[in-house]
mmCIF file of C-alpha atoms in Angstrom:
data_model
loop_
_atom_site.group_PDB
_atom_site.id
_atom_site.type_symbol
_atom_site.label_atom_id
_atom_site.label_comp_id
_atom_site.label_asym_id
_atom_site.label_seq_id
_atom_site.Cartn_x
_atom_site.Cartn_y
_atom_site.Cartn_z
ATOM 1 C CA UNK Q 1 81.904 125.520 27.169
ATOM 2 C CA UNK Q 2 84.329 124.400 29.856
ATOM 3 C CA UNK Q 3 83.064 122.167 32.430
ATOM 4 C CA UNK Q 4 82.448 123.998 36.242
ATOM 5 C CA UNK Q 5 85.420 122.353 37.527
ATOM 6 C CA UNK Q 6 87.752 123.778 34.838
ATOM 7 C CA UNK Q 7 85.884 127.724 35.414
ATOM 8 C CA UNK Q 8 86.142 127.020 39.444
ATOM 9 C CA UNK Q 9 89.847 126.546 39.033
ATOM 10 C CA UNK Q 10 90.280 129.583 36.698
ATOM 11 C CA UNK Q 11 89.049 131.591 38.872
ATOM 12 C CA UNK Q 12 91.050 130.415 41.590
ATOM 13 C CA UNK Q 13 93.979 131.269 39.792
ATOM 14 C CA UNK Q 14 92.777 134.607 38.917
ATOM 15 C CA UNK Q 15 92.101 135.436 42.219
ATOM 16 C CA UNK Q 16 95.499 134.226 43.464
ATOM 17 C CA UNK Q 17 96.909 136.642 40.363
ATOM 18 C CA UNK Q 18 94.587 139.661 41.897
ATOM 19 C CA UNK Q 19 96.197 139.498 44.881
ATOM 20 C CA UNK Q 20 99.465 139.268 43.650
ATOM 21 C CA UNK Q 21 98.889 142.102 41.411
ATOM 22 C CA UNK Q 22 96.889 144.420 44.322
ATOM 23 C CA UNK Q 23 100.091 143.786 46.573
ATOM 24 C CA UNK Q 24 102.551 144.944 44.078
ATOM 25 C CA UNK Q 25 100.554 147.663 43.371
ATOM 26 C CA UNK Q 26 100.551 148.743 46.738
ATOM 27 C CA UNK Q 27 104.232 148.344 46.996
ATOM 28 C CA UNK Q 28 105.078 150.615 43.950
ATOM 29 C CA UNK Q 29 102.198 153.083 44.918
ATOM 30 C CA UNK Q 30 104.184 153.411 48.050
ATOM 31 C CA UNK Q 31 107.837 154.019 47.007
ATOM 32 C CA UNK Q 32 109.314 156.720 48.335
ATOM 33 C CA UNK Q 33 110.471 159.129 47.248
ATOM 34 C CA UNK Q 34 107.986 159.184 44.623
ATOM 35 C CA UNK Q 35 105.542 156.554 43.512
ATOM 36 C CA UNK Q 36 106.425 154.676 40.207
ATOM 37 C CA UNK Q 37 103.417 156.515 38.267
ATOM 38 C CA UNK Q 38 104.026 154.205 35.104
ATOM 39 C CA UNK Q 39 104.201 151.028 36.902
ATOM 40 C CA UNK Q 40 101.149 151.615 38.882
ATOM 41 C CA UNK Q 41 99.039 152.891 35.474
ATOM 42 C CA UNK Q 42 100.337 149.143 34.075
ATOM 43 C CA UNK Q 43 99.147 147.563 37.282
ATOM 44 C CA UNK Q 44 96.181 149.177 37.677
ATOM 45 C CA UNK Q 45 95.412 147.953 34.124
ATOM 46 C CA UNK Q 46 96.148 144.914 34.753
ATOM 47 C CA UNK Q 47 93.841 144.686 38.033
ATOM 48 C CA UNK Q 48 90.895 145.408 35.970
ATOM 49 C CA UNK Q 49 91.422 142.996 33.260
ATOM 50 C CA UNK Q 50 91.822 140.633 35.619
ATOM 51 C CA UNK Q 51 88.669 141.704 37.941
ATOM 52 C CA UNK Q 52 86.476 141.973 34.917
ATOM 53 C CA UNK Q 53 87.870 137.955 33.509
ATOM 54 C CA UNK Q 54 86.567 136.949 37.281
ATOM 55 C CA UNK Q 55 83.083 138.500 36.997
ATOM 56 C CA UNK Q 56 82.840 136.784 33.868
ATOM 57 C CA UNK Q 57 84.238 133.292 35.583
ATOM 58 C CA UNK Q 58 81.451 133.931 37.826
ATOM 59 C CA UNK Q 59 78.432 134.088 35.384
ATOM 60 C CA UNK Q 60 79.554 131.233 33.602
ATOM 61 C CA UNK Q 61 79.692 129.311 37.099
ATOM 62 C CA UNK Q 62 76.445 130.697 37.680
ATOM 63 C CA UNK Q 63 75.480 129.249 34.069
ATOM 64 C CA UNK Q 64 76.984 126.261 34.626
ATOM 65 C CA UNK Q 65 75.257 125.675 37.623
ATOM 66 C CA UNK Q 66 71.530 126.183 37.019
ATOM 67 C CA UNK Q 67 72.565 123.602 33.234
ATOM 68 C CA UNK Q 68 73.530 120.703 36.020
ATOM 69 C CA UNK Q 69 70.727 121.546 38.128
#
């Protein structure tokens, strides 16, 4: 199992790439004239693959933790 510091900085990064991804999201949910339906499936997809990777981050931090403690 990676060490806490190595999980802390994943998850960092993933919630630096959740952001990213909720922003352009937003963007092509608002083109106009019409909404790039495609892109926003794909995006969406990729939010929750990346949401579900940080709960996981999370229990192993939690895990991680309560070993050191």
């Amino acid at each position: 199992m990676p060490d806490r510091d190595a999980l802390i900085a994943r998850k960092a990064e993933l919630r630096r790439l959740i952001e990213q991804t909720g922003r352009r999201l937003e963007a092509a949910q608002g083109k106009l004239p019409a909404p790039d339906s495609r892109l926003c499936q794909k995006l969406e997809q990729q939010l929750e693959r990346l949401m579900a990777e940080e709960y996981q981050l999370r229990v192993a931090i939690d895990r991680a933790r309560s070993m050191a403690g």
